PDB file of C-alpha atoms in Angstrom:
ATOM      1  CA  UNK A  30      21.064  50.606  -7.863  1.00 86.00           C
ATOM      2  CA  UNK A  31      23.201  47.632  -7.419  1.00 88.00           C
ATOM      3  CA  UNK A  32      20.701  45.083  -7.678  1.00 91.00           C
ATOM      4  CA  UNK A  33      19.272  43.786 -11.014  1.00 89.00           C
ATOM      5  CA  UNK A  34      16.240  41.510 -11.175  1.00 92.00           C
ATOM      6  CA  UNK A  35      15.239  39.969 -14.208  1.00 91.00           C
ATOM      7  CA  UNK A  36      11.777  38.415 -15.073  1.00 91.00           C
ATOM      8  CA  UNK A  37      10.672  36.385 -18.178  1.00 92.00           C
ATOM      9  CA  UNK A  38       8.000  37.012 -20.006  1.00 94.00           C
ATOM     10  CA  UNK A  39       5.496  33.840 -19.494  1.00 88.00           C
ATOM     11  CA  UNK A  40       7.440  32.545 -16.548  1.00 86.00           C
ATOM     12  CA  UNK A  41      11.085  30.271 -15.997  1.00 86.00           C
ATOM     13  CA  UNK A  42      10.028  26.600 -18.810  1.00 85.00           C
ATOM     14  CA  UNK A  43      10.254  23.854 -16.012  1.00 81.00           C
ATOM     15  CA  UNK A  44      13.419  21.126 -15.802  1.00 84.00           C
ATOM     16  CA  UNK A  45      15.264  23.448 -18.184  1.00 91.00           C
ATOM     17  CA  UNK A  46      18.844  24.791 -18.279  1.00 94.00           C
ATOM     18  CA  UNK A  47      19.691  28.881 -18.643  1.00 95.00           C
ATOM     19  CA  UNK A  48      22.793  30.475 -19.873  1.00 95.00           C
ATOM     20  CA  UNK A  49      23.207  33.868 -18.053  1.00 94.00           C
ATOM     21  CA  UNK A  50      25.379  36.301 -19.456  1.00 94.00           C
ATOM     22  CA  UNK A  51      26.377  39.448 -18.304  1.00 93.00           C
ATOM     23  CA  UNK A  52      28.719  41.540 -21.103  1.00 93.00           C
ATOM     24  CA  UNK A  53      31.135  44.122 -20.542  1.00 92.00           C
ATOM     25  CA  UNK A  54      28.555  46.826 -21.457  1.00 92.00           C
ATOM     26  CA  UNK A  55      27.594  46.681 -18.665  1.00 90.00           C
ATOM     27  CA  UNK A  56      28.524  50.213 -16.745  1.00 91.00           C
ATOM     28  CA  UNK A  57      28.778  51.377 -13.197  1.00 92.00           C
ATOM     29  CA  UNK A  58      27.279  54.986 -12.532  1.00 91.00           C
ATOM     30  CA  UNK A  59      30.596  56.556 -12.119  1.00 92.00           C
ATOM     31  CA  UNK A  60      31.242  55.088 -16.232  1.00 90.00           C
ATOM     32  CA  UNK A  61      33.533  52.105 -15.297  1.00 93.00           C
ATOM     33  CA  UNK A  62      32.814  48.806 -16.927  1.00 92.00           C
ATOM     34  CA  UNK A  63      33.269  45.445 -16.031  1.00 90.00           C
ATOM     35  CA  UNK A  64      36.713  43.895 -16.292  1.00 90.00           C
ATOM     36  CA  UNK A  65      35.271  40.779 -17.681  1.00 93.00           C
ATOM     37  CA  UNK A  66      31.763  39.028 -18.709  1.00 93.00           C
ATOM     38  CA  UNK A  67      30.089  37.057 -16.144  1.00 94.00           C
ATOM     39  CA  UNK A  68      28.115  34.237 -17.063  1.00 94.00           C
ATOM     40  CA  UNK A  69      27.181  31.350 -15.024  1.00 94.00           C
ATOM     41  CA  UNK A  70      24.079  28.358 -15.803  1.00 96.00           C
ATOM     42  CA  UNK A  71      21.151  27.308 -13.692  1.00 93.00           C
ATOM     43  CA  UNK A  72      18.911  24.849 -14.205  1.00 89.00           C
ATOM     44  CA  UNK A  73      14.739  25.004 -13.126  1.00 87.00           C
ATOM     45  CA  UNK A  74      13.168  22.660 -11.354  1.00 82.00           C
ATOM     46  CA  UNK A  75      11.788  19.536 -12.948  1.00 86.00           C
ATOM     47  CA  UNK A  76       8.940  18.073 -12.580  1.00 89.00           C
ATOM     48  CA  UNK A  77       6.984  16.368  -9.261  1.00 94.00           C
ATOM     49  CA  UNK A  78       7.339  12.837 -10.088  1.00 95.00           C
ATOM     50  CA  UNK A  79       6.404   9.099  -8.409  1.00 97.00           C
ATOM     51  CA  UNK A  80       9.610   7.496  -7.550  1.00 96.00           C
ATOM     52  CA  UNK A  81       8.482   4.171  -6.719  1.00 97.00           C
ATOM     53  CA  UNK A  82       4.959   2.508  -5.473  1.00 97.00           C
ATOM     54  CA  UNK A  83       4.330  -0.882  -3.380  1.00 97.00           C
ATOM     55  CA  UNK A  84       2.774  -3.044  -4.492  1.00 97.00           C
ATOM     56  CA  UNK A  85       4.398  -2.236  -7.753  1.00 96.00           C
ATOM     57  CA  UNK A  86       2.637  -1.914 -10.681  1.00 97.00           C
ATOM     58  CA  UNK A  87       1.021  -5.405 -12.328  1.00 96.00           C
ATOM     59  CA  UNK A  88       1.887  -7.363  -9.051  1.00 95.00           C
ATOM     60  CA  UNK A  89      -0.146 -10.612  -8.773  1.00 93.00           C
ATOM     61  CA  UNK A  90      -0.755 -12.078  -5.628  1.00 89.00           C
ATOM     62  CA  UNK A  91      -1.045  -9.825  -3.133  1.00 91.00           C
ATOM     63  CA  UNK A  92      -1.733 -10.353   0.432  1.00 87.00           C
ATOM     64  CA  UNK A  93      -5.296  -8.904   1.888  1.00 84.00           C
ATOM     65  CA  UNK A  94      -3.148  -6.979   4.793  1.00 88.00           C
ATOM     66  CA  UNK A  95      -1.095  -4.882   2.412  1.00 94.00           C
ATOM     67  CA  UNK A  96      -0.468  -1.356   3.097  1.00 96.00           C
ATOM     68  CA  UNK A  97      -0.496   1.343  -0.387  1.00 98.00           C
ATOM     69  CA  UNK A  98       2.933   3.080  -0.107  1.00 98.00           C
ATOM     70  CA  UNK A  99       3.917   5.911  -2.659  1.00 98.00           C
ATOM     71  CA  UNK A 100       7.528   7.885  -2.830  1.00 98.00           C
ATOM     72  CA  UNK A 101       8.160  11.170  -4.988  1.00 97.00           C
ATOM     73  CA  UNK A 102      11.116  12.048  -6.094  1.00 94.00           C
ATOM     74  CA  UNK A 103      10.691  15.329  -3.909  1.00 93.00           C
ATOM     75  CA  UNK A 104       9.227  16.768  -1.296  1.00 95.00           C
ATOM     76  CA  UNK A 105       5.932  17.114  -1.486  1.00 95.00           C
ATOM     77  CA  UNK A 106       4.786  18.215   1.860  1.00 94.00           C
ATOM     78  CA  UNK A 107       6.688  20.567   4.545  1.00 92.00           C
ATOM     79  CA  UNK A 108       7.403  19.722   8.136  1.00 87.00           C
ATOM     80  CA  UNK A 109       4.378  20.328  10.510  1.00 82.00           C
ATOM     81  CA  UNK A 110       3.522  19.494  13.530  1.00 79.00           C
ATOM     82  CA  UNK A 111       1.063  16.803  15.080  1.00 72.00           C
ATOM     83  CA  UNK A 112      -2.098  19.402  14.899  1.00 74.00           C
ATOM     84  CA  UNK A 113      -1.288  19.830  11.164  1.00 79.00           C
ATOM     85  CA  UNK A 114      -1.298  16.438   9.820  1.00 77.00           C
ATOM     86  CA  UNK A 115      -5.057  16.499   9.075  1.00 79.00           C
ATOM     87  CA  UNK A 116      -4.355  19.673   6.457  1.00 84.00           C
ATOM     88  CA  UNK A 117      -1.892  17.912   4.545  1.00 91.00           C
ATOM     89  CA  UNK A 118      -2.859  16.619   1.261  1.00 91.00           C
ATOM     90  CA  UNK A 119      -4.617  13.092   0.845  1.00 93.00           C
ATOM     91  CA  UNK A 120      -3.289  12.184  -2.709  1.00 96.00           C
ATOM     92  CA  UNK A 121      -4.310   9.228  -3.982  1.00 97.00           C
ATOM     93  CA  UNK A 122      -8.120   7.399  -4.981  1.00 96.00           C
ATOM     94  CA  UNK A 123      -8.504   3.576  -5.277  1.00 97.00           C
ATOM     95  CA  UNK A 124     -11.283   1.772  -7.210  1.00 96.00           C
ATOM     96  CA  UNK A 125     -12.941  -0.539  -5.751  1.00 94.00           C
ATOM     97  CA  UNK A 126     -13.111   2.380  -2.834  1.00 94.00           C
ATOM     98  CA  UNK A 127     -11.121   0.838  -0.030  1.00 93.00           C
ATOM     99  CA  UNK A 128     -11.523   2.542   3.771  1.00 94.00           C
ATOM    100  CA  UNK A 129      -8.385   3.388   5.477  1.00 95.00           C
ATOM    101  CA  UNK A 130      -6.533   6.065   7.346  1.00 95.00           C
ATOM    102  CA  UNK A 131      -3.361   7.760   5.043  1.00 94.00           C
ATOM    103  CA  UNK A 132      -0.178   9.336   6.331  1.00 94.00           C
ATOM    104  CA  UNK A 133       2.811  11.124   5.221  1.00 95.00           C
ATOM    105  CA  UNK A 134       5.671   9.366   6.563  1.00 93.00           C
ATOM    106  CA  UNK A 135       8.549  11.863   5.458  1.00 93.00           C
ATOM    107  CA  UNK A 136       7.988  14.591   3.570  1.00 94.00           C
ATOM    108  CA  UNK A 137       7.886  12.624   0.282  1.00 96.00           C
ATOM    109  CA  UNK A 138       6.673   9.070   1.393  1.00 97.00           C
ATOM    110  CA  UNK A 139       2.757   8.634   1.371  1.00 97.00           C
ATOM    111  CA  UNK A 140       1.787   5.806   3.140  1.00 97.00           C
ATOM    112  CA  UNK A 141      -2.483   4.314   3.073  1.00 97.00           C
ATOM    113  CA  UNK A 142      -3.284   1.704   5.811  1.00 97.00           C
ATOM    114  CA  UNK A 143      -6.567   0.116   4.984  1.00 95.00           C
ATOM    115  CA  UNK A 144      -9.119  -0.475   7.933  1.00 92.00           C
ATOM    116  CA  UNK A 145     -10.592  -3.565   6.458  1.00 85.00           C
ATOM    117  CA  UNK A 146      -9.178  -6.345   4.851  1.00 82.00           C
ATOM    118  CA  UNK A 147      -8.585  -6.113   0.568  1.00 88.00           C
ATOM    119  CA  UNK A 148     -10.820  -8.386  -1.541  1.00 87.00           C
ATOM    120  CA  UNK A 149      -9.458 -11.328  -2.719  1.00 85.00           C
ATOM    121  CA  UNK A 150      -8.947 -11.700  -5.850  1.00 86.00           C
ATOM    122  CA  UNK A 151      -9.522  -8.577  -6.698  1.00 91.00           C
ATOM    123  CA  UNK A 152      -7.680  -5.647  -8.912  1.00 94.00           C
ATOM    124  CA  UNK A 153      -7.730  -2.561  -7.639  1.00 96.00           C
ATOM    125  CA  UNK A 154      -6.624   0.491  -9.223  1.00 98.00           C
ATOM    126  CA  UNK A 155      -4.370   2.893  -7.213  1.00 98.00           C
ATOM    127  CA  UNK A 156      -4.445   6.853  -8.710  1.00 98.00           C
ATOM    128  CA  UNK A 157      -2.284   9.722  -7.766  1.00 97.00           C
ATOM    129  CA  UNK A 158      -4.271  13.227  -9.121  1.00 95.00           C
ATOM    130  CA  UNK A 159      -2.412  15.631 -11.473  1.00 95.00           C
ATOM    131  CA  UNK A 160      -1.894  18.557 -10.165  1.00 94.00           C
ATOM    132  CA  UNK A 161      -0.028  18.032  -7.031  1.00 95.00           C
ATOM    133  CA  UNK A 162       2.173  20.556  -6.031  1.00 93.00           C
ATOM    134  CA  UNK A 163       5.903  19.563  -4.476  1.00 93.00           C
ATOM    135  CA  UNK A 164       7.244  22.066  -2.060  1.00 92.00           C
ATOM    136  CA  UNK A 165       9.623  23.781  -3.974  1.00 88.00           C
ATOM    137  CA  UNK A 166       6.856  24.348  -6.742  1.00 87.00           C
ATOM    138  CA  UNK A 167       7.016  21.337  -9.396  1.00 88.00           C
ATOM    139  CA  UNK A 168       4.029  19.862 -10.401  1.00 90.00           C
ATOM    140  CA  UNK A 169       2.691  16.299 -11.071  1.00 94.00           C
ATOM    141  CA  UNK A 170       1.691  17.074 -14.374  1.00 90.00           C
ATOM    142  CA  UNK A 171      -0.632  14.140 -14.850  1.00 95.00           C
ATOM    143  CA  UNK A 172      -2.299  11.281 -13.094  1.00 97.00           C
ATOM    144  CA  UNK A 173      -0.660   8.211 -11.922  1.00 97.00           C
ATOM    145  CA  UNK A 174      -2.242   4.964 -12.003  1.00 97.00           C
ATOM    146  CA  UNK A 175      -1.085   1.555 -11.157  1.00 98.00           C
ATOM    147  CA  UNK A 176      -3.008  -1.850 -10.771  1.00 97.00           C
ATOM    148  CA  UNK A 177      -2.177  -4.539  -8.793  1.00 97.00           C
ATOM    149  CA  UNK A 178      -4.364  -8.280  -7.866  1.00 94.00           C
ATOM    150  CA  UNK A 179      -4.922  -9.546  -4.477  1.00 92.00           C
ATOM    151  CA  UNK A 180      -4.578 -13.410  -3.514  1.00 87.00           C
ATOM    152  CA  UNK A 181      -8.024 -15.740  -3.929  1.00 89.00           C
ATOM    153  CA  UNK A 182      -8.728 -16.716  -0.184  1.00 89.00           C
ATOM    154  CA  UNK A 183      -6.220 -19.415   0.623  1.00 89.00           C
ATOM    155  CA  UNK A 184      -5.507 -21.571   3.391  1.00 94.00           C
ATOM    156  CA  UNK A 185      -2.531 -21.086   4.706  1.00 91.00           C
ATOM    157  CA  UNK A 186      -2.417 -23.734   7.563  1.00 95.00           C
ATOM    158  CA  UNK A 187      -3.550 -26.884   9.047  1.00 97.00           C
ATOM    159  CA  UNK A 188      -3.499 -27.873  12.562  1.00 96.00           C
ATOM    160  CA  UNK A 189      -2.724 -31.010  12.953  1.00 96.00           C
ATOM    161  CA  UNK A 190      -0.578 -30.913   9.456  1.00 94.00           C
ATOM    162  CA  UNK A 191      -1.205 -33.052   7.190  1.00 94.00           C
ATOM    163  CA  UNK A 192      -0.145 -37.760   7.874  1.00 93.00           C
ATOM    164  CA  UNK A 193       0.586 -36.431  11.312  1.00 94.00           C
ATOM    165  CA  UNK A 194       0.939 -39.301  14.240  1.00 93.00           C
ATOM    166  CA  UNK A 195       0.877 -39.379  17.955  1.00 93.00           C
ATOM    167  CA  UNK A 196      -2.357 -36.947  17.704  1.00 95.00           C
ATOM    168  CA  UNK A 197      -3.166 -36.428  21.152  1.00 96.00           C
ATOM    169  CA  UNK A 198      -6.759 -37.449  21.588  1.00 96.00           C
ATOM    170  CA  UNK A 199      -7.913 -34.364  22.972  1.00 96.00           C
ATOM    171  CA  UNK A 200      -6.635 -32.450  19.870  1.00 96.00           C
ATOM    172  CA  UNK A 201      -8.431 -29.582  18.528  1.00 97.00           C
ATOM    173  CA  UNK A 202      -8.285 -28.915  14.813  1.00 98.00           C
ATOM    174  CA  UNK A 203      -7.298 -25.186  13.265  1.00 97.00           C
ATOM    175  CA  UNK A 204      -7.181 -24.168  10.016  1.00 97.00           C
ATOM    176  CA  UNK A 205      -5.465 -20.387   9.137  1.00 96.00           C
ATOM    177  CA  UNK A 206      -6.974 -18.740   6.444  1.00 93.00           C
ATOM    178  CA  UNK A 207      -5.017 -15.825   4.302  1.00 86.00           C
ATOM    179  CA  UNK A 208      -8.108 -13.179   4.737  1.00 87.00           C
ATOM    180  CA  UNK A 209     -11.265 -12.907   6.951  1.00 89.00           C
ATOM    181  CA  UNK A 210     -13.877 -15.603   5.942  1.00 93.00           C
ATOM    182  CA  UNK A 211     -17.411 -16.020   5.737  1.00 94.00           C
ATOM    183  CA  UNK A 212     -18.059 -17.866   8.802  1.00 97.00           C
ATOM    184  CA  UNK A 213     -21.369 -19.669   7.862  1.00 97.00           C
ATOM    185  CA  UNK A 214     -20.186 -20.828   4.626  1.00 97.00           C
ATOM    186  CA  UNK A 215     -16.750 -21.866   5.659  1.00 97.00           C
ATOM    187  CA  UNK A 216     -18.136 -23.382   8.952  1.00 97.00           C
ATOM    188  CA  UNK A 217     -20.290 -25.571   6.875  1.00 97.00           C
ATOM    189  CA  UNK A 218     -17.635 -26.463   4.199  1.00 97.00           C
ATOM    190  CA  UNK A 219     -15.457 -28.116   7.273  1.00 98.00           C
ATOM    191  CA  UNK A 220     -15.564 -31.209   8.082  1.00 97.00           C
ATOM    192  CA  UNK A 221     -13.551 -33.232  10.352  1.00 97.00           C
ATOM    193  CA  UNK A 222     -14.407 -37.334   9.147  1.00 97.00           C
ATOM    194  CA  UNK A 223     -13.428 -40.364  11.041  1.00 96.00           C
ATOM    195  CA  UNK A 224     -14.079 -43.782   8.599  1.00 94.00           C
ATOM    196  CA  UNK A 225     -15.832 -41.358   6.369  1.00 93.00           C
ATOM    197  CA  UNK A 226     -18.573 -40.018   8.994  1.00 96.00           C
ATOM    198  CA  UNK A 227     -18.614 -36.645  10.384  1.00 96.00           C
ATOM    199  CA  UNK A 228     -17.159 -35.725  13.975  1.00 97.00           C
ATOM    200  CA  UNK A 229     -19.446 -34.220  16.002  1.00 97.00           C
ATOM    201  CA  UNK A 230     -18.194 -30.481  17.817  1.00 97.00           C
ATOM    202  CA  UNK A 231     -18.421 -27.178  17.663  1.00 97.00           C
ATOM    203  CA  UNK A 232     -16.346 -24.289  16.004  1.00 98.00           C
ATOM    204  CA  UNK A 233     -14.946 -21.101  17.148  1.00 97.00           C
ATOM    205  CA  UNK A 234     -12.975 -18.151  15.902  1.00 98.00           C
ATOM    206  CA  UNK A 235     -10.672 -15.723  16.007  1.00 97.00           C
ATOM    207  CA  UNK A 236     -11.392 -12.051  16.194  1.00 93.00           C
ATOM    208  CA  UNK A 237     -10.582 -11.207  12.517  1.00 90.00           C
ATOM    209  CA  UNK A 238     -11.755 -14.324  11.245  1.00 93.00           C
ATOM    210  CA  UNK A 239      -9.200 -15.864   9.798  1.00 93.00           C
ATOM    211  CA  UNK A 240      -8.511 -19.051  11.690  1.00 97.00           C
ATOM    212  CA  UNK A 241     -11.189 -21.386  12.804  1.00 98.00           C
ATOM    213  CA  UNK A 242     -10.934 -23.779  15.364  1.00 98.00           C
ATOM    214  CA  UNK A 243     -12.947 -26.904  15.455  1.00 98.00           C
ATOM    215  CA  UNK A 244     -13.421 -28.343  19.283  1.00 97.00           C
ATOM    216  CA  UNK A 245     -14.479 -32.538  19.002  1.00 97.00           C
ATOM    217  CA  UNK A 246     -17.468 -32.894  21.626  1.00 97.00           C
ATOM    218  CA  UNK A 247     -15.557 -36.150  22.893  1.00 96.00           C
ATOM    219  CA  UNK A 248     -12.055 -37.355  22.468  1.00 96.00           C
ATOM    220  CA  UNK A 249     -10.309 -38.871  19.241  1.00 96.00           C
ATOM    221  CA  UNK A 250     -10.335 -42.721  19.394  1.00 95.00           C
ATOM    222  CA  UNK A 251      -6.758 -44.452  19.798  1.00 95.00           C
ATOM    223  CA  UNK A 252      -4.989 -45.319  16.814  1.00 94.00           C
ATOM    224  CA  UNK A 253      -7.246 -43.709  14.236  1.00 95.00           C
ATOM    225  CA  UNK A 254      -6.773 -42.197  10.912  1.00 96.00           C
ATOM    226  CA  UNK A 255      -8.820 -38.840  10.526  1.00 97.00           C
ATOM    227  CA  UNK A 256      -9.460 -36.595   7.403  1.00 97.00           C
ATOM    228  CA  UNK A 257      -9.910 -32.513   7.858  1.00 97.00           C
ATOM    229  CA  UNK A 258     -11.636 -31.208   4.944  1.00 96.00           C
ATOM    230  CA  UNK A 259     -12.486 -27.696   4.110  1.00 97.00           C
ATOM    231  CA  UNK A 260     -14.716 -27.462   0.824  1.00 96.00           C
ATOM    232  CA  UNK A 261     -14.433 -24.884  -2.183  1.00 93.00           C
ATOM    233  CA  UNK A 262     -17.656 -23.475  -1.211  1.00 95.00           C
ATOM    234  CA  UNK A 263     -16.096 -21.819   1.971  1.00 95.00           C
ATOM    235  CA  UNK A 264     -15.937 -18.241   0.959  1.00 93.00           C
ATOM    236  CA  UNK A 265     -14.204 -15.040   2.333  1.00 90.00           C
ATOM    237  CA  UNK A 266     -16.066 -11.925   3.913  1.00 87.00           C
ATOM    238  CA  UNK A 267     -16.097 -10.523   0.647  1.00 81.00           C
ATOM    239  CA  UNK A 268     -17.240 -13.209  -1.098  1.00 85.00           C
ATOM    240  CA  UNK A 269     -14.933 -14.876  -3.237  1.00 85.00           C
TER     241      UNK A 269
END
């Protein structure tokens, strides 16, 4: 009998403030009332909401080894251990559909690695479902979407660079590419010219594609200009 609990009809309206009064009517079972009112104010909890996203929204120009990070302004998931990880919730969906492994880095910072290089040139959509449910019970009351482009492949670097002298005649020639490429097209949109013929060699790569090395099958000639050219019909992996 000293404990009062009061429920509304319909449930607390979300991010809302409350008066609470209670009057001197109010009587104890032995007829005494209270001295004086008591009221106090609370507020309900608001709603879930994304704080912040990289790449932010509209970004042009992104880099094809970008990671999707999202932050809510409030906890969404609770502390678990390492065994639990795989039953927390996977929140967002990208179009073009994008493989990749996501994690929760805190409880309110969702972090997407993708597995394979992003399209160039591309513009993907990034979407965070309605419907998620913070920790303390607010609720993302409606989907999230952002958009952001990716870079066209690029090149990124020449090895030598470019009216260098005192070439060593052995000299291979590199060129770093900003994404994996299409190694038969790029590989037959380089050239390395010497008075406007071709060099004989042969070409290797790395392991994700993105720099190619071209090895001369015999050794620069003294006091030579050369010309590295690379095409616009190389392509990336994924085509542009």
């Amino acid at each position: 009998a000293r404990t009062a609990n009061f429920t509304p009809d319909g449930g607390w309206q979300r991010n809302t403030e409350y008066a609470i009064m209670l009057d001197t009517n109010a009587q104890a079972e032995n007829g005494l009332s209270l001295e004086d009112a008591v009221m106090f104010d609370m507020k309900t909890v608001g709603p879930l909401e994304v704080a912040a996203v990289v790449p932010e929204p509209d970004t042009q120009g992104i880099t094809a080894d970008a990671r999707l990070i999202v932050t809510f302004n409030r906890p969404v998931v609770p502390l678990v251990s390492t065994e639990e990880l795989d039953d927390l919730p996977q929140p967002i969906s990208i179009e073009p559909e994008l493989e990749g492994v996501g994690e929760w880095m805190n409880t309110a910072i969702y972090v997407f690695t993708p597995s394979e290089a992003l399209k160039g040139a591309t513009t993907y959509t990034v979407t965070v479902a309605g419907g998620l449910i913070s920790v303390d019970g607010a609720e993302l009351g409606a989907d999230y979407s952002w958009s952001f482009k990716t870079l066209p492949p690029q090149i990124l670097n020449i090895t030598p660079s470019d009216s260098a002298s005192s070439v060593l005649l052995d000299q291979q020639v590199s060129v770093t590419f900003s994404q994996p490429m299409d190694k038969p097209s790029t590989e037959a949109a380089f050239s390395l010219l010497h008075s406007g013929n071709p060099v004989e060699g042969t070409i290797e790569w790395n392991e994700t594609a993105t720099q190619l090395t071209f090895v001369p099958n015999e050794n620069l000639e003294i006091e030579s200009s050369y010309v590295i050219n690379v095409a616009d019909s190389a392509t990336s992996a994924s085509g542009e």
